[in-house]
PDB file of C-alpha atoms in Angstrom:
ATOM      1  CA  MET A  99     -55.572  41.744 -76.185  1.00  0.00           C
ATOM      2  CA  THR A 100     -55.137  39.233 -74.077  1.00  0.00           C
ATOM      3  CA  ASP A 101     -58.216  36.727 -73.563  1.00  0.00           C
ATOM      4  CA  LEU A 102     -58.498  36.271 -69.843  1.00  0.00           C
ATOM      5  CA  SER A 103     -60.943  33.287 -70.364  1.00  0.00           C
ATOM      6  CA  ALA A 104     -58.239  31.117 -72.226  1.00  0.00           C
ATOM      7  CA  ARG A 105     -55.328  29.223 -70.648  1.00  0.00           C
ATOM      8  CA  ARG A 106     -52.263  31.703 -70.692  1.00  0.00           C
ATOM      9  CA  LEU A 107     -48.552  30.115 -70.577  1.00  0.00           C
ATOM     10  CA  LEU A 108     -45.562  32.466 -70.256  1.00  0.00           C
ATOM     11  CA  LEU A 109     -42.120  30.906 -70.898  1.00  0.00           C
ATOM     12  CA  VAL A 110     -38.854  32.746 -70.155  1.00  0.00           C
ATOM     13  CA  HIS A 111     -35.767  32.100 -72.006  1.00  0.00           C
ATOM     14  CA  ALA A 112     -32.135  33.575 -72.145  1.00  0.00           C
ATOM     15  CA  HIS A 113     -31.434  33.727 -76.104  1.00  0.00           C
ATOM     16  CA  PRO A 114     -33.359  33.069 -79.174  1.00  0.00           C
ATOM     17  CA  ASP A 115     -33.398  29.276 -79.865  1.00  0.00           C
ATOM     18  CA  ASP A 116     -33.630  28.172 -76.065  1.00  0.00           C
ATOM     19  CA  GLU A 117     -37.355  28.166 -76.300  1.00  0.00           C
ATOM     20  CA  SER A 118     -37.699  25.667 -79.303  1.00  0.00           C
ATOM     21  CA  ILE A 119     -35.172  23.306 -78.063  1.00  0.00           C
ATOM     22  CA  ASN A 120     -36.833  23.287 -74.785  1.00  0.00           C
ATOM     23  CA  ASN A 121     -40.340  23.816 -75.125  1.00  0.00           C
ATOM     24  CA  GLY A 122     -41.225  23.759 -78.778  1.00  0.00           C
ATOM     25  CA  ALA A 123     -43.858  20.869 -79.069  1.00  0.00           C
ATOM     26  CA  THR A 124     -45.237  22.248 -75.806  1.00  0.00           C
ATOM     27  CA  MET A 125     -45.446  25.609 -77.235  1.00  0.00           C
ATOM     28  CA  ALA A 126     -46.857  24.344 -80.425  1.00  0.00           C
ATOM     29  CA  LYS A 127     -49.210  22.117 -78.615  1.00  0.00           C
ATOM     30  CA  TYR A 128     -50.867  24.798 -76.723  1.00  0.00           C
ATOM     31  CA  ALA A 129     -51.001  27.533 -79.308  1.00  0.00           C
ATOM     32  CA  ALA A 130     -52.806  25.122 -81.716  1.00  0.00           C
ATOM     33  CA  GLU A 131     -55.354  24.646 -79.048  1.00  0.00           C
ATOM     34  CA  GLY A 132     -56.046  28.046 -78.475  1.00  0.00           C
ATOM     35  CA  ALA A 133     -53.977  28.976 -75.552  1.00  0.00           C
ATOM     36  CA  HIS A 134     -52.272  32.363 -75.216  1.00  0.00           C
ATOM     37  CA  VAL A 135     -48.820  31.442 -75.444  1.00  0.00           C
ATOM     38  CA  THR A 136     -46.235  34.303 -74.516  1.00  0.00           C
ATOM     39  CA  LEU A 137     -42.536  34.012 -74.955  1.00  0.00           C
ATOM     40  CA  VAL A 138     -40.141  36.644 -73.283  1.00  0.00           C
ATOM     41  CA  THR A 139     -36.408  36.244 -74.239  1.00  0.00           C
ATOM     42  CA  CYS A 140     -33.824  37.981 -72.147  1.00  0.00           C
ATOM     43  CA  THR A 141     -31.099  38.748 -74.919  1.00  0.00           C
ATOM     44  CA  LEU A 142     -30.588  38.610 -78.825  1.00  0.00           C
ATOM     45  CA  GLY A 143     -27.841  36.094 -78.296  1.00  0.00           C
ATOM     46  CA  GLU A 144     -25.189  38.438 -79.691  1.00  0.00           C
ATOM     47  CA  HIS A 145     -22.272  36.311 -78.786  1.00  0.00           C
ATOM     48  CA  GLY A 146     -23.321  33.135 -79.941  1.00  0.00           C
ATOM     49  CA  GLU A 147     -21.248  30.794 -82.123  1.00  0.00           C
ATOM     50  CA  VAL A 148     -22.409  30.412 -85.317  1.00  0.00           C
ATOM     51  CA  ILE A 149     -22.467  27.533 -87.446  1.00  0.00           C
ATOM     52  CA  PRO A 150     -23.087  27.999 -91.161  1.00  0.00           C
ATOM     53  CA  PRO A 151     -19.841  29.536 -92.645  1.00  0.00           C
ATOM     54  CA  ALA A 152     -21.775  32.003 -94.736  1.00  0.00           C
ATOM     55  CA  LEU A 153     -23.074  33.569 -91.567  1.00  0.00           C
ATOM     56  CA  ARG A 154     -19.977  33.464 -89.659  1.00  0.00           C
ATOM     57  CA  HIS A 155     -19.376  37.390 -90.343  1.00  0.00           C
ATOM     58  CA  LEU A 156     -22.249  37.990 -88.342  1.00  0.00           C
ATOM     59  CA  THR A 157     -21.051  39.427 -84.714  1.00  0.00           C
ATOM     60  CA  GLY A 158     -22.613  41.259 -82.002  1.00  0.00           C
ATOM     61  CA  THR A 159     -25.266  43.652 -82.643  1.00  0.00           C
ATOM     62  CA  GLU A 160     -25.609  42.472 -86.184  1.00  0.00           C
ATOM     63  CA  LEU A 161     -25.944  38.753 -85.176  1.00  0.00           C
ATOM     64  CA  GLY A 162     -28.526  39.931 -82.607  1.00  0.00           C
ATOM     65  CA  GLU A 163     -30.671  41.045 -85.437  1.00  0.00           C
ATOM     66  CA  HIS A 164     -30.408  38.423 -87.276  1.00  0.00           C
ATOM     67  CA  ARG A 165     -31.087  35.850 -84.605  1.00  0.00           C
ATOM     68  CA  LEU A 166     -34.390  38.235 -83.996  1.00  0.00           C
ATOM     69  CA  GLY A 167     -35.223  37.143 -87.608  1.00  0.00           C
ATOM     70  CA  GLU A 168     -34.564  33.707 -86.574  1.00  0.00           C
ATOM     71  CA  LEU A 169     -36.467  33.806 -83.561  1.00  0.00           C
ATOM     72  CA  THR A 170     -39.543  35.658 -85.544  1.00  0.00           C
ATOM     73  CA  ALA A 171     -39.275  32.775 -88.100  1.00  0.00           C
ATOM     74  CA  ALA A 172     -39.271  30.083 -85.446  1.00  0.00           C
ATOM     75  CA  MET A 173     -42.542  31.639 -83.660  1.00  0.00           C
ATOM     76  CA  ARG A 174     -44.433  31.532 -87.024  1.00  0.00           C
ATOM     77  CA  GLU A 175     -43.707  27.834 -86.948  1.00  0.00           C
ATOM     78  CA  LEU A 176     -44.833  27.077 -83.672  1.00  0.00           C
ATOM     79  CA  GLY A 177     -47.956  29.088 -83.990  1.00  0.00           C
ATOM     80  CA  VAL A 178     -47.130  31.744 -81.295  1.00  0.00           C
ATOM     81  CA  GLU A 179     -47.882  35.339 -82.130  1.00  0.00           C
ATOM     82  CA  ASP A 180     -47.059  36.739 -78.631  1.00  0.00           C
ATOM     83  CA  PHE A 181     -42.993  36.790 -78.379  1.00  0.00           C
ATOM     84  CA  ARG A 182     -41.372  39.906 -76.511  1.00  0.00           C
ATOM     85  CA  LEU A 183     -37.777  40.550 -75.353  1.00  0.00           C
ATOM     86  CA  LEU A 184     -37.276  41.511 -71.707  1.00  0.00           C
ATOM     87  CA  GLY A 185     -37.428  45.120 -71.263  1.00  0.00           C
ATOM     88  CA  GLY A 186     -37.437  45.991 -75.124  1.00  0.00           C
ATOM     89  CA  LYS A 187     -35.046  45.281 -77.696  1.00  0.00           C
ATOM     90  CA  GLY A 188     -31.272  45.693 -76.832  1.00  0.00           C
ATOM     91  CA  ARG A 189     -31.943  46.219 -72.973  1.00  0.00           C
ATOM     92  CA  TYR A 190     -30.045  43.142 -72.243  1.00  0.00           C
ATOM     93  CA  GLU A 191     -27.072  41.653 -73.625  1.00  0.00           C
ATOM     94  CA  ASP A 192     -25.642  38.349 -74.231  1.00  0.00           C
ATOM     95  CA  SER A 193     -23.127  37.404 -71.569  1.00  0.00           C
ATOM     96  CA  GLY A 194     -21.504  34.487 -73.102  1.00  0.00           C
ATOM     97  CA  MET A 195     -20.430  31.302 -71.460  1.00  0.00           C
ATOM     98  CA  MET A 196     -19.495  31.091 -67.652  1.00  0.00           C
ATOM     99  CA  GLY A 197     -15.993  32.729 -67.155  1.00  0.00           C
ATOM    100  CA  ILE A 198     -15.365  34.816 -70.069  1.00  0.00           C
ATOM    101  CA  ALA A 199     -14.664  38.598 -70.512  1.00  0.00           C
ATOM    102  CA  ASP A 200     -18.168  39.105 -71.726  1.00  0.00           C
ATOM    103  CA  ASN A 201     -19.446  38.074 -68.322  1.00  0.00           C
ATOM    104  CA  ASP A 202     -18.129  41.433 -66.620  1.00  0.00           C
ATOM    105  CA  ASP A 203     -19.814  43.825 -69.406  1.00  0.00           C
ATOM    106  CA  PRO A 204     -22.059  46.108 -67.325  1.00  0.00           C
ATOM    107  CA  ALA A 205     -24.753  45.796 -70.587  1.00  0.00           C
ATOM    108  CA  CYS A 206     -24.973  42.121 -70.296  1.00  0.00           C
ATOM    109  CA  LEU A 207     -27.552  40.033 -68.550  1.00  0.00           C
ATOM    110  CA  TRP A 208     -25.296  38.706 -65.868  1.00  0.00           C
ATOM    111  CA  GLN A 209     -24.553  41.654 -64.695  1.00  0.00           C
ATOM    112  CA  ALA A 210     -28.243  43.185 -64.497  1.00  0.00           C
ATOM    113  CA  ASP A 211     -29.801  43.829 -61.151  1.00  0.00           C
ATOM    114  CA  VAL A 212     -32.299  40.982 -60.622  1.00  0.00           C
ATOM    115  CA  ASP A 213     -35.118  43.026 -58.989  1.00  0.00           C
ATOM    116  CA  THR A 214     -34.818  45.619 -62.017  1.00  0.00           C
ATOM    117  CA  ALA A 215     -34.971  43.254 -64.844  1.00  0.00           C
ATOM    118  CA  ALA A 216     -37.681  41.339 -62.667  1.00  0.00           C
ATOM    119  CA  ARG A 217     -39.733  44.632 -62.891  1.00  0.00           C
ATOM    120  CA  ASP A 218     -39.525  44.427 -66.673  1.00  0.00           C
ATOM    121  CA  LEU A 219     -41.224  40.925 -66.514  1.00  0.00           C
ATOM    122  CA  VAL A 220     -43.702  41.921 -64.287  1.00  0.00           C
ATOM    123  CA  GLU A 221     -45.060  44.138 -66.486  1.00  0.00           C
ATOM    124  CA  VAL A 222     -45.573  41.303 -68.800  1.00  0.00           C
ATOM    125  CA  ILE A 223     -46.920  39.402 -66.078  1.00  0.00           C
ATOM    126  CA  LEU A 224     -49.582  41.514 -65.075  1.00  0.00           C
ATOM    127  CA  GLU A 225     -50.870  42.391 -68.719  1.00  0.00           C
ATOM    128  CA  VAL A 226     -51.044  38.490 -69.501  1.00  0.00           C
ATOM    129  CA  ARG A 227     -51.786  37.327 -66.128  1.00  0.00           C
ATOM    130  CA  PRO A 228     -50.480  33.571 -66.993  1.00  0.00           C
ATOM    131  CA  GLN A 229     -51.998  30.569 -64.933  1.00  0.00           C
ATOM    132  CA  VAL A 230     -48.381  29.039 -65.923  1.00  0.00           C
ATOM    133  CA  LEU A 231     -44.781  29.946 -65.838  1.00  0.00           C
ATOM    134  CA  VAL A 232     -42.095  27.772 -67.471  1.00  0.00           C
ATOM    135  CA  THR A 233     -38.170  28.547 -67.124  1.00  0.00           C
ATOM    136  CA  TYR A 234     -34.688  27.260 -66.158  1.00  0.00           C
ATOM    137  CA  ASP A 235     -34.053  25.644 -62.757  1.00  0.00           C
ATOM    138  CA  PRO A 236     -31.329  27.715 -60.566  1.00  0.00           C
ATOM    139  CA  ASP A 237     -28.368  26.357 -62.495  1.00  0.00           C
ATOM    140  CA  GLY A 238     -30.083  27.488 -65.553  1.00  0.00           C
ATOM    141  CA  GLY A 239     -30.101  23.662 -67.241  1.00  0.00           C
ATOM    142  CA  TYR A 240     -26.158  23.601 -67.102  1.00  0.00           C
ATOM    143  CA  GLY A 241     -24.844  26.967 -65.674  1.00  0.00           C
ATOM    144  CA  HIS A 242     -24.735  29.457 -68.517  1.00  0.00           C
ATOM    145  CA  PRO A 243     -24.806  32.554 -66.628  1.00  0.00           C
ATOM    146  CA  ASP A 244     -27.807  34.067 -68.863  1.00  0.00           C
ATOM    147  CA  HIS A 245     -29.843  30.972 -68.210  1.00  0.00           C
ATOM    148  CA  ILE A 246     -29.103  31.335 -64.373  1.00  0.00           C
ATOM    149  CA  GLN A 247     -30.024  34.929 -64.722  1.00  0.00           C
ATOM    150  CA  ALA A 248     -33.249  33.990 -66.630  1.00  0.00           C
ATOM    151  CA  HIS A 249     -34.398  31.835 -63.794  1.00  0.00           C
ATOM    152  CA  ARG A 250     -33.545  34.310 -60.973  1.00  0.00           C
ATOM    153  CA  ILE A 251     -35.470  36.885 -62.976  1.00  0.00           C
ATOM    154  CA  ALA A 252     -38.368  34.759 -63.669  1.00  0.00           C
ATOM    155  CA  MET A 253     -38.606  33.483 -59.862  1.00  0.00           C
ATOM    156  CA  ARG A 254     -38.548  36.908 -58.668  1.00  0.00           C
ATOM    157  CA  ALA A 255     -41.071  38.226 -60.903  1.00  0.00           C
ATOM    158  CA  ALA A 256     -43.261  35.673 -59.823  1.00  0.00           C
ATOM    159  CA  GLU A 257     -43.120  37.131 -56.456  1.00  0.00           C
ATOM    160  CA  LEU A 258     -43.302  40.597 -57.125  1.00  0.00           C
ATOM    161  CA  ALA A 259     -46.145  40.017 -59.316  1.00  0.00           C
ATOM    162  CA  ALA A 260     -47.737  38.231 -56.542  1.00  0.00           C
ATOM    163  CA  ASP A 261     -47.290  41.391 -54.529  1.00  0.00           C
ATOM    164  CA  ALA A 262     -48.886  43.442 -57.453  1.00  0.00           C
ATOM    165  CA  GLY A 263     -51.890  41.683 -57.469  1.00  0.00           C
ATOM    166  CA  TRP A 264     -51.407  38.436 -59.875  1.00  0.00           C
ATOM    167  CA  GLU A 265     -49.964  35.029 -58.171  1.00  0.00           C
ATOM    168  CA  ILE A 266     -49.071  32.674 -61.074  1.00  0.00           C
ATOM    169  CA  PRO A 267     -50.718  29.283 -59.828  1.00  0.00           C
ATOM    170  CA  LYS A 268     -48.162  26.995 -61.346  1.00  0.00           C
ATOM    171  CA  ILE A 269     -44.476  27.273 -61.777  1.00  0.00           C
ATOM    172  CA  TYR A 270     -42.339  24.502 -63.550  1.00  0.00           C
ATOM    173  CA  TRP A 271     -38.999  24.086 -64.652  1.00  0.00           C
ATOM    174  CA  ASN A 272     -37.430  22.471 -67.606  1.00  0.00           C
ATOM    175  CA  ARG A 273     -36.237  18.795 -67.182  1.00  0.00           C
ATOM    176  CA  VAL A 274     -35.423  15.559 -69.196  1.00  0.00           C
ATOM    177  CA  PRO A 275     -35.986  12.251 -67.233  1.00  0.00           C
ATOM    178  CA  ARG A 276     -32.616  10.219 -66.758  1.00  0.00           C
ATOM    179  CA  THR A 277     -33.621   7.112 -68.277  1.00  0.00           C
ATOM    180  CA  VAL A 278     -35.507   9.044 -71.492  1.00  0.00           C
ATOM    181  CA  ALA A 279     -31.750  10.426 -71.901  1.00  0.00           C
ATOM    182  CA  GLU A 280     -30.258   7.560 -71.900  1.00  0.00           C
ATOM    183  CA  GLU A 281     -32.340   5.470 -73.922  1.00  0.00           C
ATOM    184  CA  ALA A 282     -32.499   8.390 -76.789  1.00  0.00           C
ATOM    185  CA  PHE A 283     -28.527   8.504 -76.513  1.00  0.00           C
ATOM    186  CA  ALA A 284     -28.344   4.717 -77.023  1.00  0.00           C
ATOM    187  CA  ARG A 285     -30.444   5.166 -80.114  1.00  0.00           C
ATOM    188  CA  LEU A 286     -28.443   8.134 -81.122  1.00  0.00           C
ATOM    189  CA  ARG A 287     -25.514   6.054 -81.076  1.00  0.00           C
ATOM    190  CA  ALA A 288     -26.779   3.074 -83.231  1.00  0.00           C
ATOM    191  CA  ASP A 289     -28.353   5.643 -85.437  1.00  0.00           C
ATOM    192  CA  LEU A 290     -25.070   7.902 -85.947  1.00  0.00           C
ATOM    193  CA  PRO A 291     -23.119   6.035 -88.789  1.00  0.00           C
ATOM    194  CA  GLY A 292     -26.342   7.386 -91.240  1.00  0.00           C
ATOM    195  CA  LEU A 293     -26.244  10.887 -89.717  1.00  0.00           C
ATOM    196  CA  PRO A 294     -24.391  14.118 -91.012  1.00  0.00           C
ATOM    197  CA  PHE A 295     -22.518  14.275 -87.646  1.00  0.00           C
ATOM    198  CA  GLY A 296     -19.534  12.723 -86.601  1.00  0.00           C
ATOM    199  CA  LYS A 297     -20.008  12.258 -82.740  1.00  0.00           C
ATOM    200  CA  ALA A 298     -22.425  12.140 -80.155  1.00  0.00           C
ATOM    201  CA  ALA A 299     -23.010  14.254 -77.311  1.00  0.00           C
ATOM    202  CA  THR A 300     -23.547  12.489 -73.908  1.00  0.00           C
ATOM    203  CA  VAL A 301     -26.115  12.904 -71.465  1.00  0.00           C
ATOM    204  CA  ALA A 302     -24.368  14.974 -69.326  1.00  0.00           C
ATOM    205  CA  ASP A 303     -24.457  17.497 -72.346  1.00  0.00           C
ATOM    206  CA  VAL A 304     -28.411  17.835 -71.887  1.00  0.00           C
ATOM    207  CA  PRO A 305     -29.777  20.649 -69.739  1.00  0.00           C
ATOM    208  CA  GLY A 306     -32.039  20.074 -66.747  1.00  0.00           C
ATOM    209  CA  VAL A 307     -31.509  16.157 -66.770  1.00  0.00           C
ATOM    210  CA  VAL A 308     -32.690  14.550 -63.338  1.00  0.00           C
ATOM    211  CA  ASP A 309     -33.650  11.159 -61.847  1.00  0.00           C
ATOM    212  CA  ASP A 310     -36.988   9.995 -62.973  1.00  0.00           C
ATOM    213  CA  GLU A 311     -38.816  10.659 -59.964  1.00  0.00           C
ATOM    214  CA  ARG A 312     -38.273  14.189 -60.052  1.00  0.00           C
ATOM    215  CA  ILE A 313     -40.591  14.743 -63.223  1.00  0.00           C
ATOM    216  CA  THR A 314     -44.055  15.759 -62.404  1.00  0.00           C
ATOM    217  CA  THR A 315     -45.447  16.752 -65.773  1.00  0.00           C
ATOM    218  CA  VAL A 316     -45.036  14.939 -69.577  1.00  0.00           C
ATOM    219  CA  ILE A 317     -46.256  16.761 -72.579  1.00  0.00           C
ATOM    220  CA  ASP A 318     -46.619  14.336 -75.589  1.00  0.00           C
ATOM    221  CA  GLY A 319     -45.860  16.717 -78.387  1.00  0.00           C
ATOM    222  CA  THR A 320     -45.808  13.704 -80.768  1.00  0.00           C
ATOM    223  CA  ALA A 321     -48.305  15.707 -82.906  1.00  0.00           C
ATOM    224  CA  TYR A 322     -46.192  18.489 -83.317  1.00  0.00           C
ATOM    225  CA  ALA A 323     -42.679  17.340 -83.638  1.00  0.00           C
ATOM    226  CA  ALA A 324     -42.720  18.590 -87.358  1.00  0.00           C
ATOM    227  CA  ALA A 325     -43.509  21.978 -85.868  1.00  0.00           C
ATOM    228  CA  LYS A 326     -40.957  21.839 -83.252  1.00  0.00           C
ATOM    229  CA  ALA A 327     -37.939  20.667 -85.858  1.00  0.00           C
ATOM    230  CA  ALA A 328     -38.932  23.671 -88.151  1.00  0.00           C
ATOM    231  CA  ALA A 329     -38.714  26.060 -85.336  1.00  0.00           C
ATOM    232  CA  MET A 330     -35.326  24.667 -84.470  1.00  0.00           C
ATOM    233  CA  ARG A 331     -34.044  24.791 -88.349  1.00  0.00           C
ATOM    234  CA  ALA A 332     -35.634  28.578 -88.050  1.00  0.00           C
ATOM    235  CA  HIS A 333     -32.722  29.293 -85.858  1.00  0.00           C
ATOM    236  CA  ALA A 334     -30.107  28.104 -88.430  1.00  0.00           C
ATOM    237  CA  THR A 335     -27.065  29.991 -86.815  1.00  0.00           C
ATOM    238  CA  GLN A 336     -27.448  27.896 -83.907  1.00  0.00           C
ATOM    239  CA  ILE A 337     -28.656  24.822 -84.665  1.00  0.00           C
ATOM    240  CA  ASP A 338     -28.307  22.082 -87.454  1.00  0.00           C
ATOM    241  CA  VAL A 339     -31.196  19.681 -87.302  1.00  0.00           C
ATOM    242  CA  ALA A 340     -31.264  16.175 -89.241  1.00  0.00           C
ATOM    243  CA  GLU A 341     -34.416  14.147 -88.697  1.00  0.00           C
ATOM    244  CA  LEU A 342     -34.713  13.151 -85.298  1.00  0.00           C
ATOM    245  CA  TYR A 343     -31.537  14.283 -83.747  1.00  0.00           C
ATOM    246  CA  PHE A 344     -29.688  18.121 -83.785  1.00  0.00           C
ATOM    247  CA  ALA A 345     -26.223  19.326 -83.253  1.00  0.00           C
ATOM    248  CA  LEU A 346     -25.264  23.176 -81.850  1.00  0.00           C
ATOM    249  CA  SER A 347     -21.630  24.508 -82.790  1.00  0.00           C
ATOM    250  CA  ASN A 348     -19.886  21.929 -80.901  1.00  0.00           C
ATOM    251  CA  GLU A 349     -20.890  19.510 -83.791  1.00  0.00           C
ATOM    252  CA  LEU A 350     -22.055  16.570 -81.418  1.00  0.00           C
ATOM    253  CA  ALA A 351     -25.424  15.186 -82.169  1.00  0.00           C
ATOM    254  CA  GLN A 352     -28.332  15.145 -79.410  1.00  0.00           C
ATOM    255  CA  PRO A 353     -31.601  13.776 -79.646  1.00  0.00           C
ATOM    256  CA  LEU A 354     -34.582  15.987 -80.557  1.00  0.00           C
ATOM    257  CA  PHE A 355     -37.145  15.364 -78.057  1.00  0.00           C
ATOM    258  CA  THR A 356     -40.755  15.340 -78.890  1.00  0.00           C
ATOM    259  CA  THR A 357     -42.244  14.814 -75.864  1.00  0.00           C
ATOM    260  CA  GLU A 358     -41.143  17.272 -72.939  1.00  0.00           C
ATOM    261  CA  TYR A 359     -40.778  17.190 -69.485  1.00  0.00           C
ATOM    262  CA  TYR A 360     -41.019  19.412 -66.638  1.00  0.00           C
ATOM    263  CA  GLU A 361     -40.888  19.566 -62.633  1.00  0.00           C
ATOM    264  CA  LEU A 362     -43.644  21.573 -60.719  1.00  0.00           C
ATOM    265  CA  VAL A 363     -42.163  23.682 -58.263  1.00  0.00           C
ATOM    266  CA  ARG A 364     -44.888  25.940 -57.107  1.00  0.00           C
ATOM    267  CA  GLY A 365     -48.438  25.096 -57.098  1.00  0.00           C
ATOM    268  CA  GLU A 366     -50.692  21.962 -56.355  1.00  0.00           C
ATOM    269  CA  ARG A 367     -50.197  18.877 -58.208  1.00  0.00           C
ATOM    270  CA  ALA A 368     -53.612  17.641 -60.008  1.00  0.00           C
ATOM    271  CA  ALA A 369     -52.336  13.812 -60.321  1.00  0.00           C
ATOM    272  CA  ARG A 370     -49.806  11.469 -60.050  1.00  0.00           C
ATOM    273  CA  GLU A 371     -48.135  12.543 -62.998  1.00  0.00           C
ATOM    274  CA  GLU A 372     -49.740  15.285 -65.067  1.00  0.00           C
ATOM    275  CA  SER A 373     -50.303  15.388 -69.038  1.00  0.00           C
ATOM    276  CA  ASP A 374     -51.271  19.012 -68.838  1.00  0.00           C
ATOM    277  CA  LEU A 375     -49.497  21.978 -67.842  1.00  0.00           C
ATOM    278  CA  PHE A 376     -52.659  23.653 -66.697  1.00  0.00           C
ATOM    279  CA  ALA A 377     -54.191  20.416 -64.439  1.00  0.00           C
ATOM    280  CA  GLY A 378     -56.131  21.760 -61.663  1.00  0.00           C
ATOM    281  CA  VAL A 379     -56.051  25.363 -62.591  1.00  0.00           C
ATOM    282  CA  ALA A 380     -59.545  26.726 -62.403  1.00  0.00           C
ATOM    283  CA  GLY A 381     -61.395  28.228 -65.040  1.00  0.00           C
ATOM    284  CA  ALA A 382     -58.247  27.562 -67.491  1.00  0.00           C
ATOM    285  CA  VAL A 383     -59.990  26.380 -70.311  1.00  0.00           C
ATOM    286  CA  THR A 384     -59.248  26.373 -74.353  1.00  0.00           C
ATOM    287  CA  VAL A 385     -60.468  29.260 -76.407  1.00  0.00           C
ATOM    288  CA  LYS A 386     -61.714  26.353 -78.350  1.00  0.00           C
ATOM    289  CA  GLU A 387     -63.902  25.022 -75.300  1.00  0.00           C
ATOM    290  CA  ALA A 388     -65.067  28.581 -74.410  1.00  0.00           C
ATOM    291  CA  SER A 389     -66.624  29.308 -77.759  1.00  0.00           C
TER     292      SER A 389
END
């Protein structure tokens, strides 16, 4: 049962692995502090491209089952016990990248009615009663149809939940400040000869990069860097991790950010630059503080 005296954080993501890449340090930090962290994943990523040759036989439903196992292992690394699939297992399928035939599958998330899918999320919101919701920006960070749809569903669910009696005090979108990304890629280019990756990605390949002034909240996850890296490694079909860097199926190296950044889009800012997603939320205390 959810402890309604505790801090309660809800994250909405499109596929298994998105949560660890975007918010792994944040999730580990708040879970370790005793907050109730809930992850809702919208699909099982049935159309993801598989990296390890030994696992490339996995496709469709079989891949989705495997990725659910990876998600379970990743949550164990982050200390998160409450993770769910939107509408239940298999309710919404991966839509694939934008512009391919999979986008037209009636079973995929991209084709789902937003209000119908949002009502599935409202059930979770009314149970957990989160004070903070984290999801993507309207472009889904980089234009993937499932990420865009996850954003729409999360924002609509927040509206419907408010009508049903629970208004989420603060809503954030995942972000990366441009100067931080540029500095991290400069380090990556210097380190690249010693890494198992042949080429580097670019700042444009990182979801959610915005000008620095858009950033409202900085979560220092340095203490949870190992947990984030371990969670990312658990998603072995999708991510190849090497020290402070990682690559997806395109084999282009990217920085692994252990400080994570957010833009507050709904709710009152408690400070010029927040260091806590729950800043200013009345009664939001850690379990340790409450005990």
